[in-house]
CSV table of C-alpha atoms in Angstrom, one decimal:
chain,number,residue,atom,x,y,z
A,1,MET,CA,0.3,0.2,0.3
A,2,PRO,CA,1.8,3.2,-1.6
A,3,SER,CA,0.2,5.6,1.1
A,4,PHE,CA,0.6,3.4,4.5
A,5,GLN,CA,1.7,5.7,7.4
A,6,GLY,CA,0.3,3.4,10.5
A,7,HIS,CA,1.0,0.2,12.7
A,8,ILE,CA,0.8,-3.5,12.0
A,9,TYR,CA,-0.4,-4.9,15.3
A,10,VAL,CA,0.1,-8.4,15.6
A,11,VAL,CA,-2.1,-10.2,17.3
A,12,THR,CA,-0.7,-13.0,19.2
A,13,ASP,CA,0.6,-15.0,22.6
A,14,GLN,CA,3.2,-17.2,20.4
A,15,ILE,CA,6.3,-14.8,18.3
A,16,PRO,CA,7.7,-17.0,15.1
A,17,ASN,CA,11.3,-16.6,15.6
A,18,TRP,CA,11.9,-14.7,12.0
A,19,LEU,CA,10.3,-12.1,13.6
A,20,ASN,CA,12.5,-8.8,14.9
A,21,VAL,CA,10.5,-7.2,17.4
A,22,SER,CA,13.3,-5.8,19.0
A,23,MET,CA,13.3,-2.3,15.8
A,24,PRO,CA,13.0,1.0,17.9
A,25,GLN,CA,10.4,2.9,17.1
A,26,SER,CA,9.0,0.3,15.3
A,27,GLN,CA,6.2,0.5,12.5
A,28,LEU,CA,5.0,-3.5,13.4
A,29,ARG,CA,4.0,-4.5,17.2
A,30,VAL,CA,3.5,-7.7,19.2
A,31,ILE,CA,0.0,-7.2,21.2
A,32,SER,CA,-0.1,-10.4,23.2
A,33,THR,CA,-4.4,-11.6,25.0
A,34,GLN,CA,-3.1,-10.7,27.7
A,35,GLU,CA,-3.2,-6.5,26.9
A,36,ILE,CA,-6.4,-6.5,24.9
A,37,MET,CA,-8.7,-9.7,27.2
A,38,ASP,CA,-9.5,-9.9,30.8
A,39,ASN,CA,-6.8,-13.0,32.5
A,40,ARG,CA,-10.1,-15.1,33.7
A,41,TYR,CA,-10.5,-16.1,30.2
A,42,LEU,CA,-6.7,-16.7,29.1
A,43,PRO,CA,-5.4,-18.5,27.9
A,44,THR,CA,-8.2,-19.3,25.2
A,45,PHE,CA,-7.3,-20.7,21.6
A,46,ASN,CA,-11.0,-19.4,19.8
A,47,SER,CA,-10.5,-17.1,17.7
A,48,HIS,CA,-13.9,-15.5,17.4
A,49,ALA,CA,-13.1,-14.9,21.4
A,50,ILE,CA,-10.1,-12.9,19.7
A,51,GLU,CA,-11.7,-11.1,17.5
A,52,ALA,CA,-14.4,-9.7,20.0
A,53,ASN,CA,-11.8,-8.3,22.2
A,54,LEU,CA,-9.4,-6.6,18.5
A,55,HIS,CA,-10.6,-2.9,19.2
A,56,LYS,CA,-9.4,-3.3,22.8
A,57,ILE,CA,-5.6,-2.4,20.9
A,58,PRO,CA,-3.6,0.0,22.5
A,59,HIS,CA,-3.7,2.8,20.7
A,60,LEU,CA,-5.6,1.8,17.6
A,61,LYS,CA,-7.0,4.6,15.3
A,62,GLU,CA,-10.3,4.7,13.8
A,63,PHE,CA,-10.2,3.3,10.7
A,64,TYR,CA,-8.3,-0.1,10.7
A,65,LEU,CA,-8.1,-3.1,8.9
A,66,TYR,CA,-7.8,-7.3,10.0
A,67,PHE,CA,-6.3,-9.0,8.2
A,68,ASN,CA,-6.4,-13.3,8.5
A,69,ASP,CA,-3.0,-14.6,9.4
A,70,ASP,CA,-3.5,-16.7,6.0
A,71,TYR,CA,-3.9,-13.5,3.8
A,72,ILE,CA,-1.2,-11.9,1.3
A,73,LEU,CA,-1.6,-9.0,-0.8
A,74,GLY,CA,-0.2,-10.4,-4.0
A,75,SER,CA,-0.2,-7.2,-6.1
A,76,PRO,CA,0.0,-3.1,-5.2
A,77,VAL,CA,-3.2,-2.4,-3.2
A,78,PHE,CA,-4.3,1.7,-2.3
A,79,ILE,CA,-7.0,2.8,0.4
A,80,GLU,CA,-10.2,2.9,-2.5
A,81,ASP,CA,-9.6,-1.0,-1.9
A,82,PHE,CA,-11.0,-0.5,1.8
A,83,PHE,CA,-12.1,2.8,1.8
A,84,ILE,CA,-13.8,4.8,0.1
A,85,ASP,CA,-13.1,9.0,0.4
A,86,GLY,CA,-11.0,7.4,3.3
A,87,ARG,CA,-13.3,6.8,5.2
A,88,CYS,CA,-16.1,4.7,4.5
A,89,PRO,CA,-15.3,0.7,4.8
A,90,VAL,CA,-15.4,-1.7,1.4
A,91,ILE,CA,-17.3,-5.2,3.0
A,92,TYR,CA,-16.4,-7.5,1.1
A,93,GLY,CA,-18.7,-10.7,1.1
A,94,ASP,CA,-18.6,-13.9,-1.0
A,95,ASP,CA,-21.5,-15.4,-3.5
A,96,ARG,CA,-23.2,-17.7,-1.2
A,97,LEU,CA,-25.9,-16.8,1.1
A,98,THR,CA,-25.6,-17.4,4.2
A,99,ALA,CA,-28.8,-18.4,5.0
A,100,ASN,CA,-28.4,-21.3,2.0
A,101,THR,CA,-29.4,-24.3,4.4
A,102,ASN,CA,-27.8,-26.6,1.7
A,103,LEU,CA,-24.3,-26.1,2.5
A,104,THR,CA,-22.3,-28.2,5.7
A,105,LEU,CA,-23.2,-26.5,9.1
A,106,ASN,CA,-19.9,-25.9,10.3
A,107,ILE,CA,-18.2,-23.8,13.3
A,108,HIS,CA,-18.0,-20.9,11.6
A,109,LYS,CA,-21.5,-20.6,9.3
A,110,LYS,CA,-22.8,-21.9,13.2
A,111,ALA,CA,-21.4,-18.1,13.8
A,112,MET,CA,-23.2,-16.5,11.2
A,113,LEU,CA,-26.4,-18.1,12.4
A,114,ASN,CA,-26.4,-17.1,15.4
A,115,THR,CA,-25.6,-13.6,14.5
A,116,ASN,CA,-28.1,-13.7,12.0
A,117,ALA,CA,-30.6,-14.1,15.0
A,118,LEU,CA,-28.8,-11.4,16.6
A,119,LEU,CA,-29.5,-10.0,13.9
A,120,ASN,CA,-32.8,-10.3,13.2
A,121,GLY,CA,-34.3,-8.9,16.3
A,122,LEU,CA,-33.1,-5.7,15.4
A,123,LEU,CA,-34.4,-5.4,12.7
A,124,SER,CA,-37.7,-3.9,14.0
A,125,LYS,CA,-35.4,-0.9,14.7
A,126,ALA,CA,-36.7,2.0,12.7
A,127,ASN,CA,-33.1,3.2,11.2
A,128,ALA,CA,-33.0,-1.3,9.9
A,129,ARG,CA,-31.8,0.1,6.7
A,130,THR,CA,-32.0,-4.0,4.5
A,131,ASN,CA,-33.8,-7.2,5.4
A,132,ASP,CA,-31.5,-11.0,6.4
A,133,SER,CA,-32.4,-12.2,2.3
A,134,ASP,CA,-29.3,-10.7,1.4
A,135,ARG,CA,-26.5,-11.5,3.9
A,136,ARG,CA,-23.2,-12.7,1.8
A,137,PHE,CA,-20.8,-15.5,3.5
A,138,LEU,CA,-17.6,-12.9,4.8
A,139,PRO,CA,-14.5,-14.9,3.5
A,140,HIS,CA,-11.1,-14.3,4.8
A,141,ALA,CA,-10.6,-11.0,2.9
A,142,PRO,CA,-9.2,-7.5,3.5
A,143,HIS,CA,-12.7,-6.3,6.3
A,144,PRO,CA,-11.6,-2.6,6.7
A,145,LEU,CA,-13.2,-1.4,10.4
A,146,ARG,CA,-14.6,1.6,12.1
A,147,LYS,CA,-14.2,1.4,15.9
A,148,SER,CA,-16.7,3.5,17.2
A,149,ILE,CA,-18.8,0.9,15.5
A,150,VAL,CA,-16.9,-2.1,16.9
A,151,GLU,CA,-17.3,-0.8,20.1
A,152,GLN,CA,-21.0,0.9,19.3
A,153,VAL,CA,-21.2,-3.5,19.3
A,154,TRP,CA,-19.9,-4.6,22.4
A,155,VAL,CA,-19.6,-2.3,23.9
A,156,SER,CA,-22.9,-0.1,24.0
A,157,LYS,CA,-25.6,-3.2,23.0
A,158,PHE,CA,-24.1,-6.6,23.1
A,159,ALA,CA,-21.6,-6.0,26.2
A,160,ASP,CA,-22.6,-9.1,27.7
A,161,THR,CA,-23.0,-10.9,24.7
A,162,GLN,CA,-19.0,-10.0,24.2
A,163,ARG,CA,-18.2,-11.0,27.6
A,164,GLU,CA,-19.6,-14.9,27.0
A,165,GLN,CA,-18.3,-15.4,24.3
A,166,SER,CA,-14.9,-14.0,24.9
A,167,SER,CA,-15.4,-16.9,28.5
A,168,HIS,CA,-15.1,-19.4,25.5
A,169,ARG,CA,-11.6,-20.9,25.9
A,170,PHE,CA,-12.5,-23.1,22.5
A,171,ARG,CA,-14.4,-22.3,19.2
A,172,ASP,CA,-18.1,-23.4,20.4
A,173,MET,CA,-21.1,-24.0,18.6
A,174,ASN,CA,-22.7,-20.7,20.8
A,175,ASP,CA,-20.6,-18.6,19.1
A,176,VAL,CA,-21.5,-15.1,16.7
A,177,HIS,CA,-18.6,-14.4,14.4
A,178,PRO,CA,-17.4,-11.5,15.7
A,179,THR,CA,-15.9,-9.5,12.5
A,180,TYR,CA,-19.6,-10.6,10.1
A,181,PHE,CA,-21.3,-9.2,13.4
A,182,VAL,CA,-19.9,-5.4,12.7
A,183,SER,CA,-19.9,-5.6,9.2
A,184,ARG,CA,-23.4,-6.7,8.9
A,185,PHE,CA,-24.1,-3.8,11.4
A,186,LEU,CA,-22.5,-1.4,10.1
A,187,ILE,CA,-24.8,-2.4,6.6
A,188,GLU,CA,-28.3,-2.6,8.8
A,189,GLN,CA,-28.2,-0.9,11.5
A,190,SER,CA,-25.9,2.4,11.6
A,191,ASN,CA,-25.5,5.7,9.9
A,192,ALA,CA,-22.0,5.6,8.4
A,193,CYS,CA,-21.5,5.1,4.5
A,194,VAL,CA,-20.7,1.8,3.4
A,195,GLU,CA,-19.3,0.2,0.5
A,196,GLN,CA,-20.8,-3.5,-0.2
A,197,ARG,CA,-18.4,-6.1,-3.3
A,198,ARG,CA,-18.8,-9.5,-4.3
A,199,MET,CA,-15.4,-11.9,-4.0
A,200,LYS,CA,-15.7,-15.2,-5.7
A,201,SER,CA,-15.3,-18.3,-3.3
A,202,GLY,CA,-12.1,-20.5,-4.5
A,203,CYS,CA,-9.8,-19.1,-7.2
A,204,PRO,CA,-10.8,-17.3,-10.3
A,205,LEU,CA,-9.2,-16.5,-13.6
A,206,ASP,CA,-6.5,-13.9,-14.4
A,207,GLY,CA,-7.8,-10.7,-14.2
A,208,GLN,CA,-9.8,-11.2,-11.0
A,209,ASP,CA,-8.6,-9.4,-7.6
A,210,PHE,CA,-10.0,-11.9,-5.1
A,211,CYS,CA,-7.9,-15.7,-4.4
A,212,ASN,CA,-9.1,-17.8,-2.1
A,213,GLN,CA,-7.2,-21.2,-2.2
A,214,VAL,CA,-7.1,-23.9,0.9
A,215,LEU,CA,-3.8,-26.8,0.5
A,216,THR,CA,-6.2,-29.7,0.9
A,217,ASN,CA,-3.9,-33.8,0.3
A,218,ASN,CA,-4.0,-33.8,-3.2
A,219,TYR,CA,-0.4,-33.0,-4.5
A,220,SER,CA,-1.6,-32.8,-7.4
A,221,LYS,CA,-3.7,-30.2,-7.2
A,222,VAL,CA,-1.8,-27.9,-5.2
A,223,THR,CA,0.8,-27.8,-8.2
A,224,GLU,CA,-1.2,-26.9,-10.1
A,225,TYR,CA,-2.8,-24.1,-8.4
A,226,PHE,CA,0.7,-22.7,-7.5
A,227,ASP,CA,1.1,-23.1,-11.4
A,228,GLY,CA,-1.2,-21.6,-12.2
A,229,LEU,CA,-1.3,-18.4,-10.5
A,230,ARG,CA,2.6,-18.8,-11.8
A,231,LEU,CA,1.1,-18.1,-15.0
A,232,ARG,CA,-1.4,-14.9,-14.0
A,233,SER,CA,-0.6,-11.9,-16.2
A,234,ARG,CA,-0.4,-10.2,-12.2
A,235,MET,CA,-1.2,-11.4,-9.0
A,236,PRO,CA,-4.1,-11.4,-7.8
A,237,LYS,CA,-4.3,-8.1,-4.8
A,238,PHE,CA,-5.8,-10.3,-2.1
A,239,LEU,CA,-4.8,-14.0,-1.9
A,240,SER,CA,-5.3,-15.9,1.3
A,241,ILE,CA,-4.2,-19.8,1.1
A,242,ASN,CA,-4.8,-21.6,4.1
A,243,ASP,CA,-3.7,-25.1,5.0
A,244,ARG,CA,-5.5,-28.0,5.4
A,245,THR,CA,-3.4,-31.2,5.0
A,246,THR,CA,-3.8,-33.5,7.6
A,247,THR,CA,-0.3,-34.7,9.5
A,248,ASN,CA,-0.4,-38.6,8.7
A,249,TYR,CA,-1.0,-37.0,4.6
A,250,THR,CA,2.5,-38.8,2.2
A,251,TYR,CA,3.5,-35.7,0.5
A,252,GLN,CA,3.1,-32.9,3.3
A,253,ASP,CA,6.0,-32.5,3.6
A,254,ILE,CA,6.2,-31.6,0.0
A,255,ILE,CA,3.2,-29.5,-0.6
A,256,HIS,CA,4.8,-27.0,2.4
A,257,TRP,CA,7.8,-27.0,0.7
A,258,GLU,CA,5.9,-26.5,-2.5
A,259,PHE,CA,4.3,-23.7,-0.6
A,260,GLN,CA,8.3,-22.4,1.1
A,261,ARG,CA,9.1,-22.1,-3.3
A,262,PHE,CA,5.9,-20.0,-4.1
A,263,LEU,CA,6.4,-17.4,-1.5
A,264,LYS,CA,10.2,-17.1,-1.4
A,265,GLU,CA,9.0,-16.5,-5.6
A,266,MET,CA,6.5,-14.2,-4.7
A,267,PHE,CA,8.9,-12.2,-2.2
A,268,PRO,CA,12.2,-13.0,-2.7
A,269,GLN,CA,13.7,-9.7,-0.5
A,270,LYS,CA,13.3,-9.8,2.8
A,271,SER,CA,11.0,-8.1,5.0
A,272,LYS,CA,12.5,-5.1,7.6
A,273,PHE,CA,10.6,-7.1,9.5
A,274,GLU,CA,12.2,-10.6,9.3
A,275,SER,CA,15.6,-11.6,11.3
A,276,LYS,CA,18.3,-11.6,9.4
A,277,ASP,CA,19.0,-15.2,9.4
A,278,CYS,CA,15.7,-16.3,8.5
A,279,THR,CA,16.3,-19.0,6.8
A,280,ILE,CA,12.7,-19.9,6.5
């Protein structure tokens, strides 16, 4: 992002050995869960609980971006990809409706359905701007957020839900989906400006800015995927690569090697946040 002048907050309790956090006045700061969550809820292994507390990051600005840890910026991006006119969040939804009962019910989908139930309780309000028929899955994507809206959800309106969710040390079928919740609240209930955009599931053809891919126990599919990316005229702006290989899979090590090779091709130069002696 050419004009980026902000800070990067990495929320984790496990600092990888290649990450250089010793730089004075660095743009990057590691935030432990102890800094944003009540100690009685720790340790936690629930991403839903952590997401519901991200607004407590010290010095977090009003406008910020939230990325999952499997996300890569593959091509140059600009502020308009995230905030229209520098202030209106762009909400990226995919082509699946959360109301589609044919989709497999897993914790991820159940959290969105639980969120819909809370949102439905607000639809009778006079300021509701939509109904529940067009609620789309929130994929792994850049999530532009406004701190004041997040606080309105978790502090002013749903503090009990936030506390209950924070107490779940592992993902729970009673969880709500925090980022989806805030995004839908922004669209349906707030008076703030917002723009909705669609992204396709999977990895569309060359020219698309989104590519969400899952690495599975299929070596030929994995190599086909990486080779397809190499043939593109340019990398997609937003690239999510999620590893779902299993430890007993024969080709797991080779798949991980292919992934590392691809990353080294994409980013041949070390980031200033990587340790100089890093060999990954």
